């Protein structure tokens, strides 16, 4: 059943992601001479802060006619896209020279608004037949002027579009502003502006299927690839060092204990136990706040599953550049569909720990991730609404997300919880737990929780920090991340490093006779070490 469910889930997400992809009015992207090819203006914002974007017509641009909003999918709205028909008309294979798009008389307030945008290096983004276009709104003349009050501010009013085509398809487009055809915005006075544009069509041999390749190749340049491979080599060295370190601990220390107890049982009985063998009766004592721990395990398992599915979709090519909304649609859909995994894992683990109120545990599991996410969203969305940014979600989109959570996520979470409760899984501890817990000795500062958290996070971070830089530059910058295969390799290395450092730190914690290990471990990874340690402890007590 589970083997059939995974391909069905992947296929369903692929269909939704393909539906979320923005389509032009001509759905097959084929045009005849003189056909109207859809051109949409999207947003404007400061170049040095790509996360701060506003609607194109929030600035006092004029239009050649009544504007019309484009219907957008859920993922596009979450991505902050707000497409509106553009004032420029770029018909297929029709060249134009200095065509007037529209005329406008800017008031003093509108001049000041444009001047502020130009001073902050505002750029615009448009989409022509689903191909992105960028350009700057204007320029600041600082040459020979040391005093900012002497700067000159100019607004570009003439755009030159160069469009490449192959037979009946649009392949590439670029927009260049005429640096000499500008409007002076330096003074607060009314200004008459004629927004103009020129269009030049050129033929190319690039096929329609490869027209997005140039956006993908930006992160695949040789000097970028060298950095990525250096990151992988650095991570592999870290893994090798950790492997040798753990091999030394497990193969020498534990093996020597096994040999000693196997060949000299009488002396083993007379010898006083120390370290991790001394607390073998306390290792599997149930942790504090076991409901919260079970909920964290369930939510973590769901997020891990979500990550795996996202990687699968990325590796099969769903998230190619400017397939707007595909990633956000996949995140929402997969998270909703994997809620049953969280419910099953949390309820099953909670019942293994002899928890009674599994319904409350299920509610905690559902709110553990969604609760903080909802509060963060409310704050950020309120700020975005206050500043009229495109990051603010419309009320209709919020209702759709709530319905997905109420009608899909919640029922699957409950069904998974019921299945986990009825799974009849029992907690099989290899040794008997003593009635009263042993007192934990006073530990040095570096063995306490916060220092060990820092130690546990340093090595995994050192293995992925280069990839994190590129990801952050993609999320909060202008880079485009497309090397998902390398990212997947680094992700696997991250899992290995995290597993190794978890096993090592758990061993050191038990060796210090601190049996409260539950809240420091990574579920499913440290358990192997504990089983091995208690097996040796069992041998020691025979």
Coordinates of C-alpha atoms in Angstrom, one line a residue:
X1 CA 0.0 0.0 0.0
X2 CA 2.8 2.4 1.0
X3 CA 4.8 1.6 -2.2
X4 CA 1.8 2.5 -4.3
X5 CA 1.1 5.7 -2.3
X6 CA 4.5 7.3 -3.0
X7 CA 4.3 7.3 -6.8
X8 CA 0.7 8.5 -6.7
X9 CA 1.7 11.4 -4.4
X10 CA 4.6 12.4 -6.7
X11 CA 2.3 12.2 -9.8
X12 CA -0.3 14.3 -8.1
X13 CA 2.2 17.0 -7.0
X14 CA 3.7 17.0 -10.6
X15 CA 0.3 17.7 -12.0
X16 CA -0.5 20.5 -9.6
X17 CA 2.9 22.1 -10.2
X18 CA 2.4 22.0 -14.0
X19 CA -1.0 23.6 -13.5
X20 CA 0.5 26.3 -11.4
X21 CA 2.9 27.3 -14.2
X22 CA 2.0 30.7 -15.7
X23 CA 0.5 30.3 -19.1
X24 CA 0.1 33.0 -21.8
X25 CA -3.2 33.7 -23.4
X26 CA -2.1 31.4 -26.3
X27 CA -1.6 28.3 -24.3
X28 CA 0.6 26.5 -26.9
X29 CA 2.9 29.6 -27.2
X30 CA 2.5 29.6 -31.0
X31 CA 1.8 32.8 -32.8
X32 CA 1.1 34.1 -36.3
X33 CA 2.3 37.4 -37.7
X34 CA 0.5 40.3 -35.9
X35 CA -0.8 38.1 -33.1
X36 CA -1.0 39.8 -29.7
X37 CA 1.6 38.2 -27.4
X38 CA 0.8 38.7 -23.8
X39 CA 3.0 41.1 -21.9
X40 CA 2.4 41.7 -18.2
X41 CA 4.0 44.0 -15.8
X42 CA 4.7 42.4 -12.4
X43 CA 6.4 44.4 -9.7
X44 CA 8.9 47.1 -8.8
X45 CA 11.3 47.3 -5.9
X46 CA 14.8 48.4 -4.7
X47 CA 17.5 46.4 -6.4
X48 CA 19.5 45.8 -3.1
X49 CA 16.5 44.4 -1.3
X50 CA 14.7 42.0 -3.7
X51 CA 12.3 40.9 -0.9
X52 CA 10.7 44.4 -0.9
X53 CA 8.5 44.6 -3.9
X54 CA 5.4 46.5 -4.8
X55 CA 2.9 46.5 -7.6
X56 CA 4.0 48.1 -10.8
X57 CA 1.2 50.6 -10.9
X58 CA 1.8 51.6 -7.3
X59 CA 4.2 54.1 -8.9
X60 CA 2.4 56.7 -11.1
X61 CA 3.0 54.9 -14.4
X62 CA 0.4 55.6 -17.0
X63 CA -1.4 53.0 -19.1
X64 CA -2.6 52.9 -22.7
X65 CA -6.0 51.6 -21.6
X66 CA -7.9 50.0 -18.7
X67 CA -5.6 47.5 -16.9
X68 CA -6.6 43.9 -16.2
X69 CA -5.2 41.7 -13.5
X70 CA -4.1 38.3 -14.6
X71 CA -5.6 35.3 -12.9
X72 CA -2.8 33.6 -10.9
X73 CA -2.4 30.2 -9.2
X74 CA -1.9 29.7 -5.5
X75 CA 1.9 29.4 -5.8
X76 CA 2.2 32.5 -7.8
X77 CA 0.3 34.6 -5.3
X78 CA 2.5 33.1 -2.5
X79 CA 5.5 34.1 -4.5
X80 CA 4.4 37.7 -4.5
X81 CA 3.6 37.9 -8.3
X82 CA 0.9 40.5 -9.2
X83 CA 0.7 40.5 -13.0
X84 CA -1.2 43.3 -14.8
X85 CA -1.5 44.0 -18.5
X86 CA 1.3 46.3 -19.7
X87 CA 1.0 49.6 -21.5
X88 CA 3.2 48.3 -24.3
X89 CA 1.9 46.3 -27.2
X90 CA 4.4 43.8 -28.7
X91 CA 2.7 42.1 -31.5
X92 CA 4.4 39.0 -33.0
X93 CA 7.0 40.0 -35.7
X94 CA 5.9 43.6 -35.8
X95 CA 8.8 46.0 -35.5
X96 CA 8.2 49.4 -34.0
X97 CA 10.2 52.5 -33.8
X98 CA 9.6 55.1 -31.0
X99 CA 6.0 54.2 -30.5
X100 CA 4.1 56.2 -27.8
X101 CA 2.7 53.9 -25.2
X102 CA 0.9 56.6 -23.1
X103 CA 1.2 60.1 -21.9
X104 CA 1.0 61.4 -18.4
X105 CA 1.4 64.7 -16.4
X106 CA 3.2 64.0 -13.2
X107 CA 2.2 66.2 -10.2
X108 CA 4.8 67.4 -7.7
X109 CA 3.9 64.5 -5.4
X110 CA 4.3 61.9 -8.2
X111 CA 7.6 63.5 -9.2
X112 CA 8.8 63.1 -5.6
X113 CA 7.6 59.5 -5.6
X114 CA 9.5 58.6 -8.8
X115 CA 12.6 60.5 -7.5
X116 CA 12.6 58.4 -4.3
X117 CA 12.3 55.2 -6.3
X118 CA 15.2 56.2 -8.6
X119 CA 17.4 57.1 -5.6
X120 CA 16.8 53.6 -4.2
X121 CA 17.7 51.9 -7.6
X122 CA 14.3 50.6 -8.2
X123 CA 14.0 48.0 -10.9
X124 CA 10.9 46.6 -12.7
X125 CA 10.0 43.1 -13.7
X126 CA 7.7 42.1 -16.6
X127 CA 6.8 38.8 -18.3
X128 CA 6.5 38.4 -22.1
X129 CA 5.1 35.0 -23.1
X130 CA 6.3 33.8 -19.7
X131 CA 9.8 35.1 -20.2
X132 CA 11.1 37.5 -17.5
X133 CA 12.3 41.0 -18.3
X134 CA 14.1 43.4 -16.0
X135 CA 15.2 47.0 -16.2
X136 CA 15.9 50.0 -14.0
X137 CA 13.5 52.9 -13.7
X138 CA 16.0 55.7 -13.9
X139 CA 19.5 56.9 -12.9
X140 CA 21.2 59.2 -10.5
X141 CA 23.8 61.6 -11.9
X142 CA 26.6 61.9 -9.2
X143 CA 29.5 62.7 -11.5
X144 CA 31.5 65.6 -10.2
X145 CA 29.1 66.2 -7.3
X146 CA 30.1 65.6 -3.7
X147 CA 27.0 67.1 -2.1
X148 CA 23.9 64.8 -2.3
X149 CA 21.8 67.9 -2.7
X150 CA 23.5 68.5 -6.1
X151 CA 22.6 65.1 -7.5
X152 CA 20.4 64.9 -10.6
X153 CA 17.6 62.3 -10.8
X154 CA 16.4 61.1 -14.2
X155 CA 13.5 58.8 -15.2
X156 CA 13.9 56.6 -18.3
X157 CA 10.9 57.0 -20.6
X158 CA 12.0 55.0 -23.7
X159 CA 12.4 51.2 -23.7
X160 CA 14.0 49.2 -26.5
X161 CA 12.7 45.6 -26.7
X162 CA 14.8 43.1 -28.6
X163 CA 12.9 39.9 -29.2
X164 CA 14.3 36.6 -30.7
X165 CA 12.0 34.1 -32.3
X166 CA 12.2 30.7 -33.9
X167 CA 9.5 30.2 -36.5
X168 CA 6.2 30.8 -34.7
X169 CA 7.6 30.9 -31.1
X170 CA 9.2 33.5 -28.9
X171 CA 12.6 32.4 -27.6
X172 CA 14.2 35.3 -25.9
X173 CA 13.6 39.0 -25.0
X174 CA 15.6 41.8 -23.5
X175 CA 14.7 45.4 -22.6
X176 CA 17.2 48.3 -22.6
X177 CA 16.4 51.8 -21.5
X178 CA 17.5 54.7 -23.6
X179 CA 20.0 56.5 -21.4
X180 CA 19.6 59.7 -23.4
X181 CA 15.8 59.8 -23.5
X182 CA 15.1 60.8 -19.9
X183 CA 12.9 63.0 -17.7
X184 CA 14.5 65.3 -15.1
X185 CA 13.0 64.6 -11.7
X186 CA 15.3 66.8 -9.7
X187 CA 12.9 69.6 -8.9
X188 CA 9.4 69.4 -7.4
X189 CA 7.4 70.6 -10.3
X190 CA 4.8 69.2 -12.8
X191 CA 6.4 67.3 -15.6
X192 CA 4.8 66.0 -18.9
X193 CA 6.0 62.5 -19.7
X194 CA 5.6 60.5 -22.9
X195 CA 6.4 56.8 -22.3
X196 CA 7.7 55.4 -25.5
X197 CA 9.0 52.0 -26.7
X198 CA 10.7 50.4 -29.7
X199 CA 10.5 46.8 -30.8
X200 CA 13.1 44.8 -32.9
X201 CA 12.5 41.2 -33.9
X202 CA 15.5 38.9 -34.7
X203 CA 15.6 35.2 -35.7
X204 CA 17.5 32.6 -33.8
X205 CA 18.3 28.9 -34.0
X206 CA 17.6 28.2 -30.3
X207 CA 14.6 25.8 -29.9
X208 CA 11.6 26.6 -27.8
X209 CA 12.5 23.7 -25.4
X210 CA 15.9 25.3 -24.6
X211 CA 14.8 28.9 -24.2
X212 CA 15.0 28.7 -20.4
X213 CA 18.5 27.2 -20.4
X214 CA 20.2 30.6 -20.1
X215 CA 18.6 31.2 -16.7
X216 CA 19.6 27.7 -15.5
X217 CA 23.2 28.2 -16.6
X218 CA 23.9 31.2 -14.3
X219 CA 24.7 28.9 -11.3
X220 CA 26.4 26.3 -13.5
X221 CA 29.3 28.5 -14.6
X222 CA 32.8 26.9 -14.1
X223 CA 33.9 29.1 -11.3
X224 CA 30.6 28.4 -9.4
X225 CA 30.9 24.7 -10.0
X226 CA 34.5 24.7 -8.6
X227 CA 33.2 26.3 -5.4
X228 CA 30.4 23.7 -5.1
X229 CA 32.8 20.8 -5.6
X230 CA 35.1 22.3 -3.0
X231 CA 32.2 22.4 -0.6
X232 CA 31.5 18.7 -1.3
X233 CA 35.2 17.7 -0.8
X234 CA 35.2 19.7 2.4
X235 CA 32.1 17.9 3.6
X236 CA 33.5 14.5 2.6
X237 CA 36.7 15.2 4.6
X238 CA 34.5 16.0 7.6
X239 CA 32.6 12.8 7.2
X240 CA 35.8 10.8 7.0
X241 CA 37.2 12.4 10.1
X242 CA 34.0 11.7 12.0
X243 CA 33.9 8.1 10.7
X244 CA 37.4 7.5 12.0
X245 CA 36.5 9.1 15.3
X246 CA 33.4 7.0 15.8
X247 CA 35.3 3.8 14.6
X248 CA 37.8 4.5 17.3
X249 CA 35.1 4.7 19.9
X250 CA 32.8 1.9 18.9
X251 CA 35.4 -0.6 17.6
X252 CA 38.0 -0.1 20.3
X253 CA 36.3 1.0 23.5
X254 CA 33.1 -1.1 23.2
X255 CA 34.8 -4.0 21.6
X256 CA 37.3 -4.2 24.4
X257 CA 34.4 -4.2 26.9
X258 CA 32.7 -7.0 25.0
X259 CA 35.9 -9.1 25.0
X260 CA 36.6 -8.4 28.6
X261 CA 33.2 -9.5 29.8
X262 CA 33.0 -12.5 27.5
X263 CA 36.3 -14.0 28.6
X264 CA 36.5 -12.9 32.2
X265 CA 32.9 -13.1 33.6
X266 CA 34.0 -13.7 37.2
X267 CA 36.2 -10.7 37.3
X268 CA 33.6 -8.6 35.5
X269 CA 31.1 -9.4 38.3
X270 CA 33.5 -8.3 41.0
X271 CA 34.5 -5.1 39.2
X272 CA 32.5 -1.9 39.9
X273 CA 30.8 -0.6 36.9
X274 CA 31.6 2.9 35.6
X275 CA 30.5 5.3 32.9
X276 CA 27.7 4.2 30.6
X277 CA 27.5 0.7 32.0
X278 CA 26.7 2.2 35.4
X279 CA 23.4 3.7 34.3
X280 CA 22.1 0.9 32.1
X281 CA 19.0 0.7 34.3
X282 CA 18.2 4.3 33.7
X283 CA 18.8 4.8 30.0
X284 CA 15.3 3.9 28.9
X285 CA 13.5 5.7 31.6
X286 CA 10.7 7.8 30.0
X287 CA 11.6 11.4 29.3
X288 CA 9.9 14.5 30.7
X289 CA 7.3 16.2 28.6
X290 CA 6.9 13.1 26.5
X291 CA 3.8 14.5 24.7
X292 CA 5.9 17.4 23.4
X293 CA 8.7 15.1 22.5
X294 CA 6.4 12.8 20.5
X295 CA 4.8 15.8 18.8
X296 CA 8.3 17.1 17.8
X297 CA 9.2 13.7 16.5
X298 CA 6.0 13.5 14.4
X299 CA 6.4 17.0 13.0
X300 CA 10.1 16.4 12.3
X301 CA 9.3 13.2 10.4
X302 CA 6.7 15.1 8.3
X303 CA 9.1 17.9 7.5
X304 CA 11.8 15.3 6.6
X305 CA 9.4 13.6 4.3
X306 CA 8.5 16.9 2.8
X307 CA 12.1 17.7 2.1
X308 CA 12.6 14.3 0.3
X309 CA 9.6 14.9 -1.9
X310 CA 10.9 18.4 -2.8
X311 CA 14.3 17.0 -3.7
X312 CA 12.6 14.4 -5.9
X313 CA 10.6 17.0 -7.8
X314 CA 13.6 19.3 -8.1
X315 CA 15.8 16.4 -9.6
X316 CA 13.1 15.6 -12.2
X317 CA 13.1 19.2 -13.4
X318 CA 9.9 20.6 -12.0
X319 CA 11.5 23.7 -10.4
X320 CA 13.2 25.2 -13.4
X321 CA 13.9 28.9 -13.3
X322 CA 10.8 31.2 -13.4
X323 CA 8.3 28.4 -13.2
X324 CA 6.7 30.7 -10.8
X325 CA 4.7 29.3 -8.0
X326 CA 5.7 25.7 -8.6
X327 CA 7.9 25.4 -5.4
X328 CA 5.3 27.1 -3.2
X329 CA 2.5 25.0 -4.6
X330 CA 4.5 21.9 -4.0
X331 CA 5.3 22.9 -0.4
X332 CA 1.6 23.6 0.4
X333 CA 0.3 20.4 -1.3
X334 CA 3.0 18.0 0.0
X335 CA 2.8 19.4 3.5
X336 CA -1.0 18.9 3.5
X337 CA -0.8 15.3 2.1
X338 CA 2.0 14.2 4.5
X339 CA 0.1 15.2 7.7
X340 CA -0.9 11.6 8.2
X341 CA 2.8 10.7 8.6
X342 CA 3.1 13.2 11.5
X343 CA -0.1 11.9 13.1
X344 CA 1.0 8.3 12.8
X345 CA 4.5 8.8 14.1
X346 CA 3.6 11.1 17.0
X347 CA 0.7 8.9 18.2
X348 CA 2.6 5.7 17.9
X349 CA 5.6 7.0 19.7
X350 CA 3.5 8.6 22.4
X351 CA 1.6 5.4 23.0
X352 CA 4.9 3.5 23.2
X353 CA 5.9 5.9 26.0
X354 CA 2.7 4.9 27.8
X355 CA 1.0 8.2 27.1
X356 CA -2.7 8.4 27.9
X357 CA -4.2 11.5 26.3
X358 CA -3.3 10.8 22.7
X359 CA -5.9 13.2 21.4
X360 CA -4.2 16.1 23.1
X361 CA -0.9 14.9 21.8
X362 CA -2.4 14.9 18.3
X363 CA -3.6 18.5 18.7
X364 CA -0.1 19.5 19.9
X365 CA 1.4 17.7 16.8
X366 CA -0.8 19.7 14.5
X367 CA 0.0 23.0 16.2
X368 CA 3.7 22.6 16.9
X369 CA 4.8 23.7 13.4
X370 CA 1.6 25.4 12.1
X371 CA 1.2 27.5 15.3
X372 CA 4.5 29.4 15.2
X373 CA 4.2 29.6 11.4
X374 CA 0.8 31.2 11.6
X375 CA 1.9 33.7 14.2
X376 CA 4.9 34.6 12.1
X377 CA 2.7 34.9 9.0
X378 CA 0.3 37.2 10.8
X379 CA 3.0 39.6 11.8
X380 CA 4.8 39.6 8.4
X381 CA 1.5 39.9 6.5
X382 CA 0.4 42.8 8.7
X383 CA 3.7 44.6 8.0
X384 CA 3.3 43.9 4.3
X385 CA -0.2 45.2 4.2
X386 CA 0.9 48.4 6.0
X387 CA 3.5 49.0 3.3
X388 CA 1.3 47.8 0.4
X389 CA 4.0 45.3 -0.6
X390 CA 3.2 42.3 -2.9
X391 CA 4.3 39.9 -0.1
X392 CA 0.8 40.6 1.5
X393 CA -1.5 37.8 0.7
X394 CA -5.0 38.6 -0.5
X395 CA -7.9 37.5 1.8
X396 CA -9.0 34.9 -0.8
X397 CA -5.6 33.2 -0.8
X398 CA -5.7 33.1 3.0
X399 CA -9.1 31.4 2.9
X400 CA -7.9 28.9 0.4
X401 CA -4.9 28.0 2.6
X402 CA -7.1 27.7 5.6
X403 CA -9.5 25.4 3.7
X404 CA -6.6 23.2 2.7
X405 CA -5.5 23.0 6.3
X406 CA -9.0 22.3 7.6
X407 CA -10.2 19.9 4.9
X408 CA -7.0 18.0 4.0
X409 CA -4.3 18.4 6.7
X410 CA -6.5 18.0 9.8
X411 CA -8.4 14.9 8.6
X412 CA -5.2 13.2 7.5
X413 CA -3.5 14.1 10.8
X414 CA -6.4 12.5 12.7
X415 CA -6.5 9.4 10.5
X416 CA -2.7 9.0 10.9
X417 CA -3.1 9.4 14.7
X418 CA -5.8 6.8 14.9
X419 CA -3.6 4.4 12.9
X420 CA -0.6 5.1 15.1
X421 CA -2.7 4.6 18.3
X422 CA -3.9 1.2 17.0
X423 CA -0.6 0.1 15.7
X424 CA 0.0 -1.9 18.9
X425 CA 3.7 -1.0 18.9
X426 CA 5.3 -1.6 22.3
X427 CA 8.4 0.0 23.6
X428 CA 11.0 -2.9 23.7
X429 CA 13.7 -1.9 26.1
X430 CA 16.6 -4.5 26.2
X431 CA 17.1 -4.0 29.9
X432 CA 14.8 -3.5 32.9
X433 CA 14.4 0.1 34.1
X434 CA 15.2 0.6 37.8
X435 CA 12.5 1.9 40.1
X436 CA 14.3 5.0 41.2
X437 CA 16.6 7.1 38.9
X438 CA 20.2 7.5 39.8
X439 CA 21.4 11.0 40.6
X440 CA 23.3 12.6 37.8
X441 CA 26.7 13.8 38.8
X442 CA 27.7 17.4 38.6
X443 CA 28.9 17.9 35.0
X444 CA 31.5 20.5 33.7
X445 CA 30.1 23.4 31.8
X446 CA 31.1 22.1 28.4
X447 CA 29.0 18.9 28.9
X448 CA 25.8 20.9 29.5
X449 CA 23.0 21.3 27.0
X450 CA 23.8 24.7 25.4
X451 CA 27.5 24.0 24.8
X452 CA 26.7 20.6 23.4
X453 CA 24.0 22.1 21.1
X454 CA 26.7 24.5 19.8
X455 CA 29.1 21.6 19.2
X456 CA 26.4 19.5 17.5
X457 CA 25.5 22.4 15.2
X458 CA 29.1 23.4 14.2
X459 CA 30.1 20.4 12.2
X460 CA 26.9 20.0 10.2
X461 CA 27.0 23.8 9.5
X462 CA 30.6 23.6 8.3
X463 CA 29.6 20.8 5.9
X464 CA 26.8 22.9 4.2
X465 CA 27.7 26.6 4.7
X466 CA 28.8 27.1 1.1
X467 CA 25.5 25.8 -0.2
X468 CA 23.6 27.8 2.4
X469 CA 25.3 30.9 1.0
X470 CA 24.0 30.2 -2.5
X471 CA 20.5 29.3 -1.2
X472 CA 20.2 32.5 0.8
X473 CA 21.5 34.5 -2.1
X474 CA 18.8 32.9 -4.2
X475 CA 16.0 33.5 -1.6
X476 CA 17.0 37.1 -0.6
X477 CA 19.1 38.1 -3.6
X478 CA 19.2 37.9 -7.4
X479 CA 21.0 34.6 -7.8
X480 CA 19.2 31.6 -9.3
X481 CA 19.9 28.3 -7.7
X482 CA 19.5 25.3 -10.1
X483 CA 22.2 22.8 -9.1
X484 CA 19.8 20.5 -7.3
X485 CA 21.9 17.4 -7.8
X486 CA 24.8 18.9 -5.9
X487 CA 22.4 20.2 -3.2
X488 CA 21.1 16.7 -2.8
X489 CA 24.6 15.3 -2.4
X490 CA 25.3 17.9 0.3
X491 CA 22.0 17.0 1.9
X492 CA 23.0 13.4 2.2
X493 CA 26.3 14.4 3.6
X494 CA 24.5 16.6 6.1
X495 CA 22.4 13.6 7.3
X496 CA 25.5 11.5 7.7
X497 CA 27.4 14.2 9.6
X498 CA 24.3 14.8 11.8
X499 CA 24.0 11.1 12.6
X500 CA 27.7 10.8 13.4
X501 CA 27.9 13.8 15.7
X502 CA 24.6 12.7 17.4
X503 CA 26.0 9.2 18.1
X504 CA 29.3 10.6 19.4
X505 CA 27.7 13.2 21.7
X506 CA 25.2 10.7 23.0
X507 CA 28.0 8.3 23.9
X508 CA 29.9 11.0 25.7
X509 CA 26.7 12.0 27.6
X510 CA 26.1 8.4 28.7
X511 CA 29.8 8.0 29.6
X512 CA 29.4 11.0 31.9
X513 CA 26.5 9.0 33.6
X514 CA 23.9 11.5 32.4
X515 CA 20.9 9.3 31.5
X516 CA 18.6 12.1 30.4
X517 CA 19.5 11.8 26.7
X518 CA 16.0 11.9 25.1
X519 CA 15.9 15.6 24.4
X520 CA 19.3 15.8 22.8
X521 CA 19.1 13.0 20.3
X522 CA 18.0 12.8 16.7
X523 CA 15.2 10.2 16.6
X524 CA 16.2 7.0 15.0
X525 CA 19.9 7.7 14.8
X526 CA 21.1 7.7 18.5
X527 CA 18.9 4.6 19.2
X528 CA 21.5 2.3 17.6
X529 CA 24.2 3.5 20.0
X530 CA 21.9 3.1 23.0
X531 CA 21.0 -0.4 22.0
X532 CA 24.6 -1.3 21.6
X533 CA 25.5 0.3 24.9
X534 CA 22.7 -1.5 26.8
X535 CA 23.6 -4.8 25.1
X536 CA 27.1 -4.5 26.5
X537 CA 25.5 -3.5 29.9
X538 CA 23.3 -6.6 29.7
X539 CA 26.4 -8.7 29.1
X540 CA 28.1 -7.0 32.0
X541 CA 25.2 -7.9 34.4
X542 CA 24.9 -11.6 33.3

